[in-house]
Short mmCIF file of C-alpha atoms and ligand atoms in Angstrom, two decimals:
data_model
loop_
_atom_site.label_atom_id
_atom_site.label_comp_id
_atom_site.label_asym_id
_atom_site.label_seq_id
_atom_site.Cartn_x
_atom_site.Cartn_y
_atom_site.Cartn_z
CA MET K 227 -17.98 91.41 -99.72
CA LYS K 228 -20.38 94.12 -98.74
CA ARG K 229 -20.94 94.51 -95.01
CA ARG K 230 -24.55 94.12 -94.14
CA ASP K 231 -26.72 94.02 -91.12
CA PHE K 232 -28.08 90.69 -90.15
CA LEU K 233 -31.76 90.19 -90.49
CA LYS K 234 -33.47 89.27 -87.29
CA VAL K 235 -36.64 87.60 -88.37
CA SER K 236 -39.28 86.47 -86.00
CA SER K 237 -41.33 83.48 -86.99
CA ALA K 238 -44.26 85.84 -87.29
CA THR K 239 -42.90 87.88 -90.18
CA MET K 240 -41.65 84.70 -91.80
CA ALA K 241 -44.89 82.87 -92.13
CA GLY K 242 -46.79 86.06 -92.84
CA SER K 243 -44.64 86.86 -95.81
CA LEU K 244 -45.07 83.45 -97.32
CA LEU K 245 -48.74 83.33 -98.06
CA GLY K 246 -49.95 86.70 -96.87
CA GLY K 247 -52.07 85.12 -94.18
CA ALA K 248 -53.83 82.82 -96.61
CA GLY K 249 -53.78 79.21 -95.68
CA LEU K 250 -54.02 76.38 -98.08
CA ILE K 251 -52.39 76.64 -101.44
CA SER K 252 -54.96 77.29 -104.07
CA TRP K 253 -54.42 75.73 -107.45
CA ALA K 254 -56.50 75.90 -110.59
CA SER K 255 -55.56 73.65 -113.48
CA ARG K 256 -55.00 75.10 -116.92
CA SER K 257 -55.65 73.55 -120.29
CA HIS K 258 -52.43 75.01 -121.69
CA ALA K 259 -48.88 75.13 -120.41
CA ALA K 260 -47.67 78.49 -119.14
CA ALA K 261 -44.42 80.29 -118.49
CA ILE K 262 -43.82 80.62 -114.75
CA SER K 263 -41.24 83.03 -113.38
CA LYS K 264 -40.00 83.13 -109.82
CA THR K 265 -37.24 85.05 -108.08
CA PHE K 266 -35.39 83.99 -104.94
CA TYR K 267 -32.88 85.95 -102.92
CA ILE K 268 -30.33 83.99 -100.92
CA THR K 269 -30.29 85.81 -97.59
CA GLU K 270 -29.18 85.15 -94.02
CA GLY K 271 -30.34 86.03 -90.52
CA PHE K 272 -31.53 84.69 -87.21
CA ILE K 273 -34.74 82.90 -86.27
CA THR K 274 -35.81 82.60 -82.65
CA GLN K 275 -36.36 78.99 -81.57
CA PRO K 276 -38.97 77.75 -79.06
CA ASP K 277 -36.53 78.03 -76.13
CA GLY K 278 -35.76 81.68 -76.98
CA VAL K 279 -32.39 80.99 -78.61
CA ASP K 280 -31.67 82.91 -81.82
CA VAL K 281 -30.23 80.56 -84.43
CA TYR K 282 -28.47 81.55 -87.65
CA PHE K 283 -30.08 80.49 -90.96
CA ARG K 284 -29.76 81.06 -94.68
CA GLY K 285 -32.74 80.87 -96.99
CA PHE K 286 -34.16 81.15 -100.49
CA SER K 287 -36.15 84.27 -99.64
CA ALA K 288 -38.89 86.25 -101.33
CA SER K 289 -36.99 89.54 -101.09
CA GLN K 290 -33.61 90.91 -100.22
CA GLY K 291 -34.99 92.07 -96.87
CA SER K 292 -36.60 88.83 -95.77
CA LEU K 293 -35.53 85.40 -94.65
CA ASN K 294 -37.72 82.46 -95.67
CA VAL K 295 -36.90 79.05 -94.20
CA PRO K 296 -38.04 77.00 -96.00
CA GLY K 297 -38.32 78.96 -99.26
CA GLU K 298 -41.75 79.68 -100.67
CA GLN K 299 -43.79 76.76 -101.89
CA MET K 300 -44.20 76.55 -105.65
CA ILE K 301 -46.81 74.68 -107.66
CA VAL K 302 -46.50 74.39 -111.42
CA GLN K 303 -48.13 72.22 -114.03
CA GLN K 304 -46.66 69.54 -116.27
CA GLY K 305 -45.50 71.20 -119.50
CA ASP K 306 -44.95 74.62 -117.93
CA THR K 307 -41.75 76.46 -118.69
CA VAL K 308 -40.35 77.34 -115.26
CA ARG K 309 -37.81 80.11 -115.05
CA ILE K 310 -36.20 80.76 -111.68
CA THR K 311 -33.83 83.61 -110.96
CA ILE K 312 -31.62 83.35 -107.89
CA HIS K 313 -29.90 86.46 -106.55
CA ASN K 314 -27.11 85.49 -104.19
CA THR K 315 -26.86 88.43 -101.78
CA LEU K 316 -24.21 86.68 -99.65
CA GLY K 317 -20.45 86.53 -100.11
CA THR K 318 -20.34 82.74 -100.33
CA SER K 319 -21.09 80.48 -103.29
CA HIS K 320 -24.43 78.70 -103.44
CA SER K 321 -26.57 76.79 -105.91
CA PHE K 322 -30.18 75.93 -106.72
CA LYS K 323 -30.85 72.30 -107.49
CA ILE K 324 -33.78 69.92 -107.92
CA ASP K 325 -32.51 66.37 -108.31
CA GLY K 326 -33.18 65.09 -111.80
CA VAL K 327 -34.71 68.38 -112.91
CA VAL K 328 -32.36 71.36 -112.77
CA ASP K 329 -29.00 72.43 -111.36
CA SER K 330 -27.77 76.02 -111.48
CA GLY K 331 -24.19 75.06 -110.71
CA ARG K 332 -22.13 77.51 -108.69
CA ILE K 333 -23.66 80.92 -108.04
CA ALA K 334 -20.76 83.01 -106.77
CA GLY K 335 -21.24 85.53 -104.00
CA GLY K 336 -23.03 88.66 -105.20
CA ARG K 337 -24.02 87.02 -108.50
CA SER K 338 -27.38 86.15 -110.05
CA VAL K 339 -28.27 83.15 -112.17
CA THR K 340 -31.45 82.21 -114.03
CA VAL K 341 -32.29 78.57 -114.61
CA GLN K 342 -35.05 77.29 -116.86
CA PHE K 343 -36.66 73.90 -117.20
CA THR K 344 -39.80 72.30 -118.51
CA ALA K 345 -41.91 70.72 -115.77
CA GLN K 346 -42.23 67.03 -116.59
CA ASP K 347 -42.94 64.22 -114.12
CA PRO K 348 -45.79 65.15 -111.77
CA GLY K 349 -44.90 64.91 -108.09
CA SER K 350 -43.25 66.61 -105.15
CA TYR K 351 -39.70 67.93 -105.28
CA LEU K 352 -37.21 69.46 -102.88
CA TYR K 353 -35.26 72.39 -104.20
CA TYR K 354 -32.05 73.03 -102.32
CA ASP K 355 -28.50 74.31 -102.32
CA ALA K 356 -26.30 71.35 -103.27
CA ARG K 357 -23.01 73.06 -102.47
CA ASN K 358 -21.09 72.36 -99.27
CA ALA K 359 -23.47 69.42 -98.75
CA PRO K 360 -25.27 68.89 -96.55
CA TYR K 361 -24.45 72.04 -94.60
CA ASN K 362 -25.99 74.71 -96.81
CA ARG K 363 -29.15 72.68 -97.23
CA VAL K 364 -29.74 72.03 -93.54
CA THR K 365 -28.89 75.63 -92.66
CA GLY K 366 -32.12 76.57 -94.42
CA LEU K 367 -31.51 76.68 -98.17
CA HIS K 368 -34.35 74.43 -99.27
CA GLY K 369 -38.05 74.43 -100.16
CA GLY K 370 -40.81 72.49 -101.90
CA LEU K 371 -41.99 72.47 -105.50
CA ALA K 372 -44.93 70.49 -106.88
CA ILE K 373 -45.60 69.55 -110.48
CA MET K 374 -49.29 68.92 -111.06
CA PRO K 375 -50.38 66.58 -113.86
CA SER K 376 -51.39 68.50 -116.95
CA GLY K 377 -54.94 69.79 -116.67
CA SER K 378 -55.52 68.29 -113.22
CA SER K 379 -56.34 70.08 -110.00
CA ASN K 380 -56.95 67.06 -107.79
CA ARG K 381 -54.45 64.30 -108.56
CA LEU K 382 -50.84 63.70 -107.55
CA TYR K 383 -50.15 61.77 -110.75
CA ASP K 384 -52.33 60.55 -113.63
CA GLY K 385 -54.74 57.99 -112.23
CA SER K 386 -53.89 58.67 -108.58
CA PRO K 387 -56.61 58.90 -105.96
CA THR K 388 -58.01 62.41 -105.84
CA PHE K 389 -57.69 65.06 -103.16
CA LYS K 390 -59.44 68.32 -102.38
CA LYS K 391 -56.61 70.18 -100.67
CA GLN K 392 -52.85 69.91 -100.62
CA LEU K 393 -50.12 70.84 -98.17
CA PHE K 394 -46.35 70.76 -98.19
CA TRP K 395 -44.65 69.51 -95.04
CA VAL K 396 -41.04 70.51 -95.51
CA MET K 397 -39.16 69.08 -92.55
CA ASN K 398 -35.81 70.00 -91.06
CA ASP K 399 -33.77 69.28 -87.95
CA ILE K 400 -31.38 71.88 -86.68
CA ASP K 401 -28.03 71.66 -84.94
CA PRO K 402 -27.26 75.29 -84.02
CA ALA K 403 -23.53 74.49 -83.85
CA TRP K 404 -23.64 73.50 -87.51
CA ASN K 405 -25.53 76.67 -88.44
CA GLN K 406 -22.99 78.73 -86.51
CA ALA K 407 -20.11 77.06 -88.36
CA VAL K 408 -21.78 77.82 -91.69
CA ARG K 409 -22.23 81.43 -90.60
CA TYR K 410 -18.45 81.79 -90.36
CA ASN K 411 -17.84 79.68 -93.48
CA ASN K 412 -16.32 76.87 -91.46
CA THR K 413 -17.00 73.17 -91.80
CA PRO K 414 -18.84 71.87 -88.71
CA ASN K 415 -16.51 69.75 -86.60
CA ASN K 416 -19.05 68.07 -84.35
CA ASN K 417 -21.34 65.12 -84.98
CA PHE K 418 -24.80 66.30 -85.94
CA THR K 419 -26.71 66.95 -82.70
CA PRO K 420 -30.16 68.29 -83.53
CA ARG K 421 -31.84 70.55 -80.98
CA TYR K 422 -34.83 71.78 -83.01
CA PHE K 423 -37.26 69.96 -85.30
CA THR K 424 -39.48 71.86 -87.69
CA ILE K 425 -42.30 71.47 -90.19
CA ASN K 426 -42.36 74.33 -92.69
CA GLY K 427 -39.89 76.12 -90.42
CA LEU K 428 -41.96 75.99 -87.24
CA SER K 429 -42.15 73.78 -84.15
CA GLY K 430 -45.21 72.99 -82.05
CA ARG K 431 -46.20 74.52 -78.73
CA PRO K 432 -48.12 72.89 -75.88
CA PRO K 433 -51.19 74.62 -74.38
CA GLY K 434 -50.17 77.52 -72.18
CA ALA K 435 -46.74 77.98 -73.71
CA PRO K 436 -45.84 81.34 -75.24
CA GLY K 437 -47.04 81.39 -78.83
CA TYR K 438 -49.50 78.53 -78.41
CA GLU K 439 -52.16 78.71 -81.15
CA ASP K 440 -50.32 81.60 -82.83
CA PRO K 441 -50.27 80.54 -86.49
CA ASN K 442 -47.04 82.44 -87.05
CA VAL K 443 -45.21 80.60 -84.29
CA ASP K 444 -46.97 77.32 -83.53
CA ALA K 445 -46.67 74.56 -86.16
CA GLY K 446 -49.92 73.17 -84.74
CA TYR K 447 -51.82 76.21 -86.00
CA ASP K 448 -49.81 77.25 -89.05
CA PRO K 449 -52.34 77.09 -91.92
CA ARG K 450 -49.59 75.82 -94.22
CA THR K 451 -49.24 72.75 -92.00
CA LYS K 452 -52.40 72.16 -89.96
CA LEU K 453 -54.83 69.52 -91.19
CA LYS K 454 -58.24 71.15 -91.10
CA GLY K 455 -61.35 69.98 -92.88
CA TYR K 456 -64.83 68.57 -92.90
CA ILE K 457 -65.56 64.91 -93.48
CA GLY K 458 -64.49 64.20 -97.06
CA ASP K 459 -61.93 67.03 -97.34
CA ARG K 460 -59.24 64.67 -98.57
CA THR K 461 -55.89 66.40 -98.10
CA LEU K 462 -52.65 65.52 -99.88
CA ILE K 463 -49.52 65.88 -97.76
CA ARG K 464 -46.30 66.39 -99.70
CA ALA K 465 -43.64 65.53 -97.08
CA LEU K 466 -40.08 66.49 -97.99
CA ASN K 467 -37.18 66.06 -95.59
CA ALA K 468 -34.33 68.53 -95.90
CA GLY K 469 -32.86 67.30 -92.62
CA MET K 470 -30.38 64.74 -91.36
CA CYS K 471 -32.77 62.59 -89.30
CA LYS K 472 -35.10 59.81 -90.38
CA HIS K 473 -38.59 60.27 -89.07
CA SER K 474 -41.64 58.22 -88.23
CA VAL K 475 -44.69 60.35 -89.00
CA HIS K 476 -47.87 59.47 -87.13
CA TRP K 477 -51.44 60.76 -87.37
CA HIS K 478 -54.42 60.22 -85.11
CA ALA K 479 -58.07 59.63 -86.13
CA ASN K 480 -57.52 58.41 -89.73
CA HIS K 481 -55.21 56.18 -91.69
CA LEU K 482 -53.62 57.72 -94.78
CA GLU K 483 -53.40 56.50 -98.34
CA TRP K 484 -49.64 56.18 -98.84
CA LEU K 485 -48.95 56.99 -102.51
CA THR K 486 -45.22 57.56 -102.98
CA LYS K 487 -41.86 57.03 -101.29
CA ASN K 488 -38.83 59.15 -102.27
CA GLY K 489 -40.52 60.23 -105.48
CA GLN K 490 -41.49 56.74 -106.61
CA ILE K 491 -45.12 55.74 -106.96
CA ARG K 492 -45.76 52.74 -104.71
CA ASN K 493 -47.09 49.58 -106.34
CA ASP K 494 -49.90 49.27 -103.83
CA ILE K 495 -51.60 51.98 -101.86
CA TRP K 496 -51.39 51.02 -98.21
CA LEU K 497 -53.54 52.53 -95.49
CA LYS K 498 -51.14 53.60 -92.73
CA ASP K 499 -51.23 55.78 -89.63
CA ILE K 500 -47.42 55.81 -89.49
CA ILE K 501 -45.27 56.52 -92.54
CA PRO K 502 -41.46 56.50 -92.53
CA LEU K 503 -39.69 59.59 -93.85
CA ASP K 504 -36.12 59.10 -95.00
CA ASN K 505 -33.45 61.64 -94.14
CA ASN K 506 -31.28 63.60 -96.58
CA LYS K 507 -33.97 64.60 -99.10
CA GLY K 508 -36.34 61.71 -98.49
CA GLY K 509 -40.02 62.24 -99.04
CA PHE K 510 -43.47 60.75 -99.32
CA ASP K 511 -46.90 61.74 -100.56
CA ALA K 512 -49.99 60.59 -98.72
CA ILE K 513 -53.66 61.56 -98.51
CA TYR K 514 -55.31 62.17 -95.17
CA PRO K 515 -58.88 61.23 -96.12
CA PHE K 516 -60.83 63.07 -93.42
CA GLU K 517 -63.15 60.11 -93.01
CA THR K 518 -65.31 59.75 -89.96
CA PRO K 519 -62.82 58.54 -87.34
CA PRO K 520 -63.50 54.79 -87.30
CA ASP K 521 -62.40 53.96 -83.79
CA ALA K 522 -64.26 56.52 -81.75
CA TYR K 523 -67.15 55.48 -79.55
CA PRO K 524 -69.58 57.12 -79.29
CA PRO K 525 -69.11 58.01 -82.98
CA VAL K 526 -67.80 61.50 -83.73
CA ARG K 527 -67.66 63.60 -86.87
CA SER K 528 -65.79 66.58 -85.45
CA GLY K 529 -62.99 67.06 -82.98
CA HIS K 530 -59.31 67.64 -82.44
CA TYR K 531 -56.44 65.20 -82.85
CA PRO K 532 -52.65 65.39 -82.95
CA MET K 533 -50.04 64.56 -85.55
CA HIS K 534 -46.64 63.94 -84.09
CA LEU K 535 -43.48 62.09 -85.01
CA HIS K 536 -42.81 58.80 -83.27
CA ASP K 537 -39.07 59.34 -82.91
CA GLU K 538 -39.00 60.75 -79.42
CA MET K 539 -36.28 63.39 -79.70
CA THR K 540 -38.23 65.21 -82.42
CA GLN K 541 -40.90 66.09 -79.87
CA THR K 542 -38.50 68.33 -77.97
CA ALA K 543 -36.62 71.59 -78.40
CA GLY K 544 -33.36 72.77 -76.86
CA GLY K 545 -32.33 69.31 -75.78
CA GLY K 546 -35.39 68.29 -73.78
CA LEU K 547 -38.27 70.76 -73.73
CA TYR K 548 -41.10 68.35 -74.41
CA GLN K 549 -43.90 69.20 -76.87
CA PHE K 550 -41.91 71.93 -78.57
CA GLY K 551 -40.97 69.75 -81.53
CA ALA K 552 -42.27 68.58 -84.89
CA MET K 553 -46.01 68.18 -84.52
CA THR K 554 -49.24 69.70 -85.75
CA HIS K 555 -52.96 69.75 -85.21
CA ILE K 556 -55.75 67.82 -86.94
CA HIS K 557 -59.14 69.51 -86.79
CA PHE K 558 -62.32 67.79 -87.97
CA MET K 559 -64.63 70.78 -88.25
CU1 LIG C 691 -49.92 59.64 -80.97
#
């Protein structure tokens, strides 16, 4: 195994490298299927957490010199031929898997593998490293992929309610002792004790805290995560949970149209302001409708609201720092 320097990646370079400062994912439908190619590099390094502690991670990264946790978001269209090349720059074996879609099998240290599949069922998928489960996955080797219905730019599945914008919320909870064990290729020997809770790799910050409102640090202002729109800017949230904890996801100002649970289309679309998110690769899709907030008096059409999880520990970092957890901002412009 080649000796290499560890990457030390600040949240700032992470988010910046993902979308180049752009915010929402743009997507234009095509009338014909296409061939999509994507390359990931399995890399390692440290990411500074809200309490200043540097924690070890591995990720499906955009380049050999970067560390992306989660990996870059991908959107493809039903019928597309998707070809993904994974370069494993580490000395340990890894894999690239999407349940029910593709599985690279073992990618030995220093080796590269290309997988190919045809995008079929529209929906939201977690890609992840299935080896050494769940340790490699929760140490950062995961990301989100969406399959859009053929020819559609505004539906989750054929006949679904429509949206104008879409976001991935890839969630994780982090026990640094587990990450440290993975770093040294050991099996963690403690019960999972999460100390950090992230959406798209970032945690929130309260007003006045270092990094507050910095989109590269604060999950509340990360354009990949923040809900921002005018009345009518219906926004699909593709929530995918790479972590070990179940969550209770709660929004202010609007109820959401809850469309799927763990990849299955729900029989009825319920309007909910709290949606459960299962652990260990659970997920849901829901539309935040950006309707005029119904309960405000006097009536409002603009303003600021929070989204936070209703399981209390997730609102902390480092074992108790309150309001440094999994949360984001809702802005009616
Ligand atoms: Cu609340």
